[in-house]
PDB file of C-alpha atoms and ligand atoms in Angstrom:
ATOM      1  CA  UNK H  30     -25.480  -0.173 -68.162  1.00 77.00           C
ATOM      2  CA  UNK H  31     -28.588   0.927 -66.185  1.00 95.00           C
ATOM      3  CA  UNK H  32     -30.773  -1.865 -64.780  1.00 96.00           C
ATOM      4  CA  UNK H  33     -34.306  -1.281 -65.991  1.00 97.00           C
ATOM      5  CA  UNK H  34     -37.159  -0.513 -63.619  1.00 98.00           C
ATOM      6  CA  UNK H  35     -40.818  -1.180 -64.093  1.00 98.00           C
ATOM      7  CA  UNK H  36     -43.116   0.520 -61.566  1.00 98.00           C
ATOM      8  CA  UNK H  37     -46.801   0.022 -61.375  1.00 98.00           C
ATOM      9  CA  UNK H  38     -48.843   2.996 -60.252  1.00 98.00           C
ATOM     10  CA  UNK H  39     -52.192   1.661 -59.083  1.00 98.00           C
ATOM     11  CA  UNK H  40     -53.617   5.122 -58.455  1.00 98.00           C
ATOM     12  CA  UNK H  41     -57.005   5.023 -56.580  1.00 98.00           C
ATOM     13  CA  UNK H  42     -57.790   1.394 -57.443  1.00 98.00           C
ATOM     14  CA  UNK H  43     -58.037  -1.759 -55.278  1.00 98.00           C
ATOM     15  CA  UNK H  44     -59.385  -2.404 -51.898  1.00 98.00           C
ATOM     16  CA  UNK H  45     -57.224  -4.257 -49.493  1.00 98.00           C
ATOM     17  CA  UNK H  46     -58.677  -7.708 -50.502  1.00 98.00           C
ATOM     18  CA  UNK H  47     -58.340  -6.886 -54.081  1.00 98.00           C
ATOM     19  CA  UNK H  48     -54.780  -5.603 -53.536  1.00 98.00           C
ATOM     20  CA  UNK H  49     -53.740  -8.826 -51.882  1.00 98.00           C
ATOM     21  CA  UNK H  50     -54.994 -10.847 -54.831  1.00 98.00           C
ATOM     22  CA  UNK H  51     -53.402  -8.699 -57.384  1.00 98.00           C
ATOM     23  CA  UNK H  52     -50.006  -8.502 -55.478  1.00 98.00           C
ATOM     24  CA  UNK H  53     -50.131 -12.418 -55.237  1.00 98.00           C
ATOM     25  CA  UNK H  54     -50.671 -12.671 -59.068  1.00 98.00           C
ATOM     26  CA  UNK H  55     -47.964 -10.140 -59.899  1.00 98.00           C
ATOM     27  CA  UNK H  56     -45.513 -12.008 -57.522  1.00 97.00           C
ATOM     28  CA  UNK H  57     -46.243 -15.150 -59.326  1.00 96.00           C
ATOM     29  CA  UNK H  58     -45.850 -13.604 -62.683  1.00 96.00           C
ATOM     30  CA  UNK H  59     -42.329 -12.038 -62.103  1.00 95.00           C
ATOM     31  CA  UNK H  60     -40.795 -14.334 -59.505  1.00 92.00           C
ATOM     32  CA  UNK H  61     -38.001 -15.407 -61.908  1.00 90.00           C
ATOM     33  CA  UNK H  62     -37.104 -11.892 -62.925  1.00 92.00           C
ATOM     34  CA  UNK H  63     -33.744 -10.591 -61.698  1.00 91.00           C
ATOM     35  CA  UNK H  64     -32.510  -8.346 -64.587  1.00 93.00           C
ATOM     36  CA  UNK H  65     -35.151  -5.802 -63.957  1.00 97.00           C
ATOM     37  CA  UNK H  66     -36.377  -3.922 -60.792  1.00 98.00           C
ATOM     38  CA  UNK H  67     -39.987  -4.339 -60.284  1.00 98.00           C
ATOM     39  CA  UNK H  68     -41.989  -2.116 -58.062  1.00 98.00           C
ATOM     40  CA  UNK H  69     -45.703  -1.772 -57.150  1.00 98.00           C
ATOM     41  CA  UNK H  70     -47.337   1.337 -55.789  1.00 98.00           C
ATOM     42  CA  UNK H  71     -50.785   0.471 -54.312  1.00 98.00           C
ATOM     43  CA  UNK H  72     -52.853   3.017 -52.474  1.00 98.00           C
ATOM     44  CA  UNK H  73     -51.870   3.912 -48.900  1.00 98.00           C
ATOM     45  CA  UNK H  74     -54.603   1.720 -47.480  1.00 98.00           C
ATOM     46  CA  UNK H  75     -53.316  -1.429 -49.131  1.00 98.00           C
ATOM     47  CA  UNK H  76     -49.552  -0.834 -48.494  1.00 98.00           C
ATOM     48  CA  UNK H  77     -49.320  -3.006 -45.295  1.00 98.00           C
ATOM     49  CA  UNK H  78     -51.224  -5.843 -46.853  1.00 98.00           C
ATOM     50  CA  UNK H  79     -49.128  -5.720 -50.068  1.00 98.00           C
ATOM     51  CA  UNK H  80     -45.941  -5.583 -47.971  1.00 98.00           C
ATOM     52  CA  UNK H  81     -46.909  -8.806 -46.243  1.00 98.00           C
ATOM     53  CA  UNK H  82     -47.495 -10.545 -49.582  1.00 98.00           C
ATOM     54  CA  UNK H  83     -44.205  -9.293 -50.968  1.00 98.00           C
ATOM     55  CA  UNK H  84     -42.042 -10.405 -48.066  1.00 96.00           C
ATOM     56  CA  UNK H  85     -38.959 -12.297 -49.186  1.00 92.00           C
ATOM     57  CA  UNK H  86     -39.630 -11.698 -52.774  1.00 93.00           C
ATOM     58  CA  UNK H  87     -38.009  -9.644 -55.679  1.00 93.00           C
ATOM     59  CA  UNK H  88     -40.665  -6.899 -55.862  1.00 97.00           C
ATOM     60  CA  UNK H  89     -40.256  -3.510 -54.256  1.00 98.00           C
ATOM     61  CA  UNK H  90     -43.058  -1.402 -52.728  1.00 98.00           C
ATOM     62  CA  UNK H  91     -43.717   2.152 -53.241  1.00 98.00           C
ATOM     63  CA  UNK H  92     -46.212   4.816 -52.086  1.00 98.00           C
ATOM     64  CA  UNK H  93     -47.924   7.199 -54.584  1.00 98.00           C
ATOM     65  CA  UNK H  94     -47.289  10.409 -52.713  1.00 98.00           C
ATOM     66  CA  UNK H  95     -46.099  11.789 -49.305  1.00 98.00           C
ATOM     67  CA  UNK H  96     -46.142  15.067 -47.458  1.00 98.00           C
ATOM     68  CA  UNK H  97     -42.817  17.058 -47.006  1.00 98.00           C
ATOM     69  CA  UNK H  98     -42.909  16.977 -43.149  1.00 98.00           C
ATOM     70  CA  UNK H  99     -42.164  14.106 -40.779  1.00 98.00           C
ATOM     71  CA  UNK H 100     -45.238  14.786 -38.643  1.00 98.00           C
ATOM     72  CA  UNK H 101     -47.591  17.607 -37.712  1.00 98.00           C
ATOM     73  CA  UNK H 102     -51.027  19.093 -38.071  1.00 98.00           C
ATOM     74  CA  UNK H 103     -51.582  18.178 -41.734  1.00 98.00           C
ATOM     75  CA  UNK H 104     -54.927  16.550 -41.861  1.00 98.00           C
ATOM     76  CA  UNK H 105     -55.187  13.834 -44.369  1.00 97.00           C
ATOM     77  CA  UNK H 106     -51.514  13.582 -45.170  1.00 98.00           C
ATOM     78  CA  UNK H 107     -48.928  10.842 -44.817  1.00 98.00           C
ATOM     79  CA  UNK H 108     -45.210  11.288 -43.933  1.00 98.00           C
ATOM     80  CA  UNK H 109     -42.152   9.564 -45.216  1.00 98.00           C
ATOM     81  CA  UNK H 110     -41.588   7.914 -41.850  1.00 98.00           C
ATOM     82  CA  UNK H 111     -45.064   6.397 -42.056  1.00 98.00           C
ATOM     83  CA  UNK H 112     -44.581   5.005 -45.522  1.00 98.00           C
ATOM     84  CA  UNK H 113     -41.176   3.663 -44.549  1.00 98.00           C
ATOM     85  CA  UNK H 114     -42.603   1.864 -41.611  1.00 98.00           C
ATOM     86  CA  UNK H 115     -44.881  -0.017 -44.136  1.00 98.00           C
ATOM     87  CA  UNK H 116     -41.834  -1.311 -45.978  1.00 97.00           C
ATOM     88  CA  UNK H 117     -41.896   1.329 -48.851  1.00 98.00           C
ATOM     89  CA  UNK H 118     -38.575   1.880 -50.536  1.00 98.00           C
ATOM     90  CA  UNK H 119     -40.021   4.050 -53.257  1.00 98.00           C
ATOM     91  CA  UNK H 120     -42.376   6.993 -53.532  1.00 98.00           C
ATOM     92  CA  UNK H 121     -43.863   8.565 -56.644  1.00 98.00           C
ATOM     93  CA  UNK H 122     -43.648  12.280 -56.487  1.00 98.00           C
ATOM     94  CA  UNK H 123     -45.112  15.107 -58.640  1.00 98.00           C
ATOM     95  CA  UNK H 124     -47.305  12.909 -60.650  1.00 98.00           C
ATOM     96  CA  UNK H 125     -49.272  15.042 -63.190  1.00 97.00           C
ATOM     97  CA  UNK H 126     -52.601  14.149 -61.371  1.00 97.00           C
ATOM     98  CA  UNK H 127     -51.202  15.640 -58.205  1.00 98.00           C
ATOM     99  CA  UNK H 128     -50.114  18.714 -60.114  1.00 97.00           C
ATOM    100  CA  UNK H 129     -53.498  18.928 -61.903  1.00 96.00           C
ATOM    101  CA  UNK H 130     -56.034  18.084 -59.184  1.00 97.00           C
ATOM    102  CA  UNK H 131     -54.121  19.154 -56.108  1.00 97.00           C
ATOM    103  CA  UNK H 132     -52.336  22.127 -57.449  1.00 97.00           C
ATOM    104  CA  UNK H 133     -48.926  20.791 -56.518  1.00 98.00           C
ATOM    105  CA  UNK H 134     -46.049  22.976 -57.818  1.00 98.00           C
ATOM    106  CA  UNK H 135     -42.584  22.012 -58.671  1.00 98.00           C
ATOM    107  CA  UNK H 136     -41.277  23.950 -55.683  1.00 98.00           C
ATOM    108  CA  UNK H 137     -43.536  21.975 -53.282  1.00 98.00           C
ATOM    109  CA  UNK H 138     -42.559  18.740 -55.075  1.00 98.00           C
ATOM    110  CA  UNK H 139     -38.849  19.785 -54.529  1.00 98.00           C
ATOM    111  CA  UNK H 140     -39.458  19.795 -50.851  1.00 98.00           C
ATOM    112  CA  UNK H 141     -40.760  16.257 -51.056  1.00 98.00           C
ATOM    113  CA  UNK H 142     -37.903  14.939 -53.178  1.00 98.00           C
ATOM    114  CA  UNK H 143     -35.368  16.372 -50.501  1.00 98.00           C
ATOM    115  CA  UNK H 144     -37.209  14.818 -47.596  1.00 98.00           C
ATOM    116  CA  UNK H 145     -37.667  11.491 -49.363  1.00 98.00           C
ATOM    117  CA  UNK H 146     -33.901  11.309 -50.047  1.00 98.00           C
ATOM    118  CA  UNK H 147     -33.183  12.260 -46.436  1.00 98.00           C
ATOM    119  CA  UNK H 148     -35.195   9.282 -45.275  1.00 98.00           C
ATOM    120  CA  UNK H 149     -33.562   7.010 -47.869  1.00 98.00           C
ATOM    121  CA  UNK H 150     -36.636   6.581 -49.922  1.00 98.00           C
ATOM    122  CA  UNK H 151     -36.183   6.429 -53.745  1.00 98.00           C
ATOM    123  CA  UNK H 152     -38.137   9.173 -55.316  1.00 98.00           C
ATOM    124  CA  UNK H 153     -39.780   8.617 -58.673  1.00 98.00           C
ATOM    125  CA  UNK H 154     -40.082  12.139 -59.820  1.00 98.00           C
ATOM    126  CA  UNK H 155     -42.645  12.739 -62.604  1.00 98.00           C
ATOM    127  CA  UNK H 156     -42.289  15.427 -65.085  1.00 98.00           C
ATOM    128  CA  UNK H 157     -44.077  15.990 -68.424  1.00 98.00           C
ATOM    129  CA  UNK H 158     -45.930  18.442 -70.646  1.00 97.00           C
ATOM    130  CA  UNK H 159     -49.709  18.824 -71.368  1.00 96.00           C
ATOM    131  CA  UNK H 160     -51.048  18.446 -74.946  1.00 94.00           C
ATOM    132  CA  UNK H 161     -51.448  22.217 -75.211  1.00 94.00           C
ATOM    133  CA  UNK H 162     -47.771  22.727 -74.198  1.00 96.00           C
ATOM    134  CA  UNK H 163     -46.663  20.215 -76.785  1.00 95.00           C
ATOM    135  CA  UNK H 164     -48.917  21.631 -79.511  1.00 93.00           C
ATOM    136  CA  UNK H 165     -47.471  25.070 -78.853  1.00 96.00           C
ATOM    137  CA  UNK H 166     -43.930  23.702 -79.108  1.00 96.00           C
ATOM    138  CA  UNK H 167     -43.190  24.413 -75.452  1.00 97.00           C
ATOM    139  CA  UNK H 168     -42.618  20.868 -74.268  1.00 98.00           C
ATOM    140  CA  UNK H 169     -38.840  21.151 -73.843  1.00 98.00           C
ATOM    141  CA  UNK H 170     -39.084  24.455 -72.036  1.00 98.00           C
ATOM    142  CA  UNK H 171     -41.790  22.995 -69.670  1.00 98.00           C
ATOM    143  CA  UNK H 172     -39.935  19.831 -68.887  1.00 98.00           C
ATOM    144  CA  UNK H 173     -36.700  21.899 -68.193  1.00 98.00           C
ATOM    145  CA  UNK H 174     -38.536  24.202 -65.864  1.00 98.00           C
ATOM    146  CA  UNK H 175     -40.087  21.191 -63.956  1.00 98.00           C
ATOM    147  CA  UNK H 176     -36.753  19.512 -63.890  1.00 98.00           C
ATOM    148  CA  UNK H 177     -34.887  22.641 -62.597  1.00 98.00           C
ATOM    149  CA  UNK H 178     -37.434  23.444 -59.955  1.00 98.00           C
ATOM    150  CA  UNK H 179     -38.127  19.936 -58.650  1.00 98.00           C
ATOM    151  CA  UNK H 180     -34.388  19.154 -58.450  1.00 98.00           C
ATOM    152  CA  UNK H 181     -33.285  22.526 -56.934  1.00 98.00           C
ATOM    153  CA  UNK H 182     -30.669  22.282 -54.228  1.00 98.00           C
ATOM    154  CA  UNK H 183     -29.995  18.601 -54.834  1.00 98.00           C
ATOM    155  CA  UNK H 184     -26.511  17.292 -55.139  1.00 98.00           C
ATOM    156  CA  UNK H 185     -25.147  14.770 -57.792  1.00 98.00           C
ATOM    157  CA  UNK H 186     -24.723  12.209 -54.922  1.00 98.00           C
ATOM    158  CA  UNK H 187     -28.426  12.554 -54.138  1.00 98.00           C
ATOM    159  CA  UNK H 188     -29.842  12.673 -57.701  1.00 98.00           C
ATOM    160  CA  UNK H 189     -28.293   9.253 -58.468  1.00 98.00           C
ATOM    161  CA  UNK H 190     -30.403   7.755 -55.625  1.00 98.00           C
ATOM    162  CA  UNK H 191     -33.592   8.846 -57.444  1.00 98.00           C
ATOM    163  CA  UNK H 192     -35.482   7.982 -60.624  1.00 98.00           C
ATOM    164  CA  UNK H 193     -37.056  10.422 -63.067  1.00 98.00           C
ATOM    165  CA  UNK H 194     -40.279   9.449 -65.047  1.00 98.00           C
ATOM    166  CA  UNK H 195     -41.112  11.375 -68.100  1.00 98.00           C
ATOM    167  CA  UNK H 196     -44.882  11.271 -68.516  1.00 97.00           C
ATOM    168  CA  UNK H 197     -46.478  13.363 -71.222  1.00 97.00           C
ATOM    169  CA  UNK H 198     -49.826  14.294 -69.743  1.00 95.00           C
ATOM    170  CA  UNK H 199     -51.591  13.794 -73.068  1.00 94.00           C
ATOM    171  CA  UNK H 200     -50.525  10.107 -73.046  1.00 94.00           C
ATOM    172  CA  UNK H 201     -51.663   9.304 -69.511  1.00 92.00           C
ATOM    173  CA  UNK H 202     -54.770   7.059 -69.443  1.00 88.00           C
ATOM    174  CA  UNK H 203     -55.637   8.155 -72.956  1.00 90.00           C
ATOM    175  CA  UNK H 204     -54.455   5.126 -74.919  1.00 86.00           C
ATOM    176  CA  UNK H 205     -52.172   7.622 -76.851  1.00 87.00           C
ATOM    177  CA  UNK H 206     -48.622   6.675 -76.322  1.00 89.00           C
ATOM    178  CA  UNK H 207     -45.693   8.911 -77.202  1.00 92.00           C
ATOM    179  CA  UNK H 208     -43.939   7.187 -80.170  1.00 96.00           C
ATOM    180  CA  UNK H 209     -40.626   5.463 -79.218  1.00 97.00           C
ATOM    181  CA  UNK H 210     -38.922   8.399 -81.184  1.00 97.00           C
ATOM    182  CA  UNK H 211     -40.841  11.114 -79.276  1.00 97.00           C
ATOM    183  CA  UNK H 212     -40.013   9.353 -75.942  1.00 97.00           C
ATOM    184  CA  UNK H 213     -36.322   8.924 -76.788  1.00 98.00           C
ATOM    185  CA  UNK H 214     -36.133  12.614 -77.903  1.00 98.00           C
ATOM    186  CA  UNK H 215     -37.276  13.813 -74.482  1.00 98.00           C
ATOM    187  CA  UNK H 216     -35.393  11.234 -72.564  1.00 98.00           C
ATOM    188  CA  UNK H 217     -32.158  12.109 -74.193  1.00 98.00           C
ATOM    189  CA  UNK H 218     -32.973  15.800 -73.534  1.00 98.00           C
ATOM    190  CA  UNK H 219     -33.537  15.023 -69.828  1.00 98.00           C
ATOM    191  CA  UNK H 220     -30.264  13.093 -69.764  1.00 98.00           C
ATOM    192  CA  UNK H 221     -28.555  16.242 -71.158  1.00 98.00           C
ATOM    193  CA  UNK H 222     -30.168  18.389 -68.444  1.00 98.00           C
ATOM    194  CA  UNK H 223     -28.834  15.859 -65.826  1.00 98.00           C
ATOM    195  CA  UNK H 224     -25.407  16.087 -67.445  1.00 98.00           C
ATOM    196  CA  UNK H 225     -25.406  19.841 -67.358  1.00 98.00           C
ATOM    197  CA  UNK H 226     -26.577  20.090 -63.746  1.00 98.00           C
ATOM    198  CA  UNK H 227     -24.983  17.099 -62.157  1.00 98.00           C
ATOM    199  CA  UNK H 228     -22.191  15.954 -64.428  1.00 98.00           C
ATOM    200  CA  UNK H 229     -21.729  13.000 -66.845  1.00 98.00           C
ATOM    201  CA  UNK H 230     -21.197  10.290 -64.274  1.00 97.00           C
ATOM    202  CA  UNK H 231     -24.315  11.050 -62.405  1.00 98.00           C
ATOM    203  CA  UNK H 232     -26.367  11.596 -65.642  1.00 98.00           C
ATOM    204  CA  UNK H 233     -25.347   8.086 -66.842  1.00 98.00           C
ATOM    205  CA  UNK H 234     -26.546   6.518 -63.651  1.00 98.00           C
ATOM    206  CA  UNK H 235     -30.091   7.891 -63.330  1.00 98.00           C
ATOM    207  CA  UNK H 236     -33.006   5.727 -64.642  1.00 98.00           C
ATOM    208  CA  UNK H 237     -35.402   7.688 -66.778  1.00 98.00           C
ATOM    209  CA  UNK H 238     -38.732   5.881 -67.061  1.00 98.00           C
ATOM    210  CA  UNK H 239     -41.374   6.527 -69.688  1.00 97.00           C
ATOM    211  CA  UNK H 240     -45.021   6.679 -68.546  1.00 97.00           C
ATOM    212  CA  UNK H 241     -48.308   7.217 -70.403  1.00 96.00           C
ATOM    213  CA  UNK H 242     -50.390   4.273 -71.835  1.00 95.00           C
ATOM    214  CA  UNK H 243     -47.551   1.798 -71.650  1.00 97.00           C
ATOM    215  CA  UNK H 244     -49.076  -1.685 -72.582  1.00 97.00           C
ATOM    216  CA  UNK H 245     -47.785  -5.138 -73.240  1.00 96.00           C
ATOM    217  CA  UNK H 246     -47.777  -4.474 -76.990  1.00 96.00           C
ATOM    218  CA  UNK H 247     -45.874  -1.184 -77.066  1.00 96.00           C
ATOM    219  CA  UNK H 248     -43.445  -1.714 -74.233  1.00 97.00           C
ATOM    220  CA  UNK H 249     -40.626  -3.328 -76.173  1.00 97.00           C
ATOM    221  CA  UNK H 250     -40.341  -0.711 -78.834  1.00 97.00           C
ATOM    222  CA  UNK H 251     -40.264   1.965 -76.163  1.00 97.00           C
ATOM    223  CA  UNK H 252     -37.659   0.249 -74.025  1.00 96.00           C
ATOM    224  CA  UNK H 253     -35.454  -0.564 -76.918  1.00 96.00           C
ATOM    225  CA  UNK H 254     -34.562   3.156 -77.002  1.00 97.00           C
ATOM    226  CA  UNK H 255     -31.191   3.906 -75.494  1.00 96.00           C
ATOM    227  CA  UNK H 256     -32.393   6.417 -72.901  1.00 97.00           C
ATOM    228  CA  UNK H 257     -35.726   4.712 -71.908  1.00 97.00           C
ATOM    229  CA  UNK H 258     -34.732   2.757 -68.801  1.00 97.00           C
ATOM    230  CA  UNK H 259     -38.126   1.386 -67.917  1.00 98.00           C
ATOM    231  CA  UNK H 260     -41.681   2.424 -67.325  1.00 98.00           C
ATOM    232  CA  UNK H 261     -44.166   3.866 -64.961  1.00 98.00           C
ATOM    233  CA  UNK H 262     -47.318   1.928 -65.742  1.00 98.00           C
ATOM    234  CA  UNK H 263     -50.762   2.967 -64.678  1.00 98.00           C
ATOM    235  CA  UNK H 264     -53.741   1.063 -66.177  1.00 97.00           C
ATOM    236  CA  UNK H 265     -51.816  -1.993 -67.370  1.00 98.00           C
ATOM    237  CA  UNK H 266     -50.252  -2.457 -63.914  1.00 98.00           C
ATOM    238  CA  UNK H 267     -53.730  -3.464 -62.594  1.00 98.00           C
ATOM    239  CA  UNK H 268     -53.626  -6.743 -64.738  1.00 98.00           C
ATOM    240  CA  UNK H 269     -51.002  -9.147 -63.442  1.00 98.00           C
ATOM    241  CA  UNK H 270     -50.515 -10.687 -66.903  1.00 98.00           C
ATOM    242  CA  UNK H 271     -50.039  -7.377 -68.856  1.00 98.00           C
ATOM    243  CA  UNK H 272     -47.718  -6.093 -66.089  1.00 98.00           C
ATOM    244  CA  UNK H 273     -45.583  -9.310 -66.252  1.00 98.00           C
ATOM    245  CA  UNK H 274     -45.379  -8.957 -70.065  1.00 97.00           C
ATOM    246  CA  UNK H 275     -44.107  -5.331 -69.650  1.00 98.00           C
ATOM    247  CA  UNK H 276     -41.500  -6.463 -67.221  1.00 98.00           C
ATOM    248  CA  UNK H 277     -40.449  -9.166 -69.740  1.00 97.00           C
ATOM    249  CA  UNK H 278     -40.172  -6.509 -72.486  1.00 97.00           C
ATOM    250  CA  UNK H 279     -37.849  -4.537 -70.217  1.00 97.00           C
ATOM    251  CA  UNK H 280     -35.660  -7.667 -69.754  1.00 96.00           C
ATOM    252  CA  UNK H 281     -35.688  -8.495 -73.416  1.00 95.00           C
ATOM    253  CA  UNK H 282     -34.772  -4.941 -74.395  1.00 94.00           C
ATOM    254  CA  UNK H 283     -31.917  -4.973 -71.920  1.00 86.00           C
ATOM    255  CA  UNK H 284     -30.520  -8.294 -73.003  1.00 80.00           C
ATOM    256  CA  UNK H 285     -30.729  -7.199 -76.695  1.00 80.00           C
ATOM    257  CA  UNK H 286     -28.702  -4.133 -75.670  1.00 77.00           C
ATOM    258  CA  UNK H 287     -26.114  -6.257 -73.923  1.00 75.00           C
ATOM    259  CA  UNK H 288     -25.645  -8.539 -76.978  1.00 73.00           C
ATOM    260  CA  UNK H 289     -25.046  -5.637 -79.339  1.00 69.00           C
TER     261      UNK H 289
HETATM  262  P1  LIG E   5     -51.383   5.007 -67.698  1.00 55.85           P
HETATM  263  O1  LIG E   5     -50.850   5.871 -66.510  1.00 55.85           O
HETATM  264  O2  LIG E   5     -50.345   3.932 -67.943  1.00 55.85           O
HETATM  265  O3  LIG E   5     -52.701   4.472 -67.320  1.00 55.85           O
HETATM  266  O4  LIG E   5     -51.451   5.924 -68.885  1.00 55.85           O
HETATM  267  C1  LIG E   5     -49.515   6.122 -66.248  1.00 55.85           C
HETATM  268  C2  LIG E   5     -49.292   6.994 -65.052  1.00 55.85           C
HETATM  269  O5  LIG E   5     -50.228   7.871 -64.692  1.00 55.85           O
HETATM  270  O6  LIG E   5     -48.299   6.838 -64.307  1.00 55.85           O
END
């Protein structure tokens, strides 16, 4: 059985001081949790301070992006080595906001995934369709294309070290969540794509997170689905209590599964 993962994507929120306070509250809220991996992804500027607060605890640290080179003349960018130095084990790659506002393509994201793996970071690769693509019934096709291009030239041994997040763009920050059935339908499709490309053993090992308006009150029904292995949480990860409740929902869904 896959251990669930709940990752908080703080986006461009929280100054260093605010991040220290939020990290402390989250740490206090989830300190007993061992049946679920918990990760927070503050902005770059707050990573060092958050790492200090997280020391010795059970919460992992992640960055929200990185550039696919180790160093060089890339003004404004951050390398995998730099985020590793700040204790990051995870990195979110290909978030739809990066694709939308910074024109990131799946081919470019593929370079990032490869370099993240090379430096032993755990990529949280985001894929998902827009509202228009869903309404024109192209959501499976779009997700397949993003999957194929973002994971080009990656081996089965490598893919199991990463995480995939299905985030329908129409559900991000809109308050509109995919129904548990819609999420499960796409997650089992992604699992099938994993199976076809990397084989069954690898496919069974990869965590597929759902993201898009996950809140304390909808988390349990989403995570009860067989192929929903956790969540990438935006807005609700900025509130320690809501975030802890989402983590608890993942633990509850997992123990219900184990008792079946
Ligand atoms: P949301 O964001 O939970 O605020 O919808 C999710 C994400 O963008 O990862």
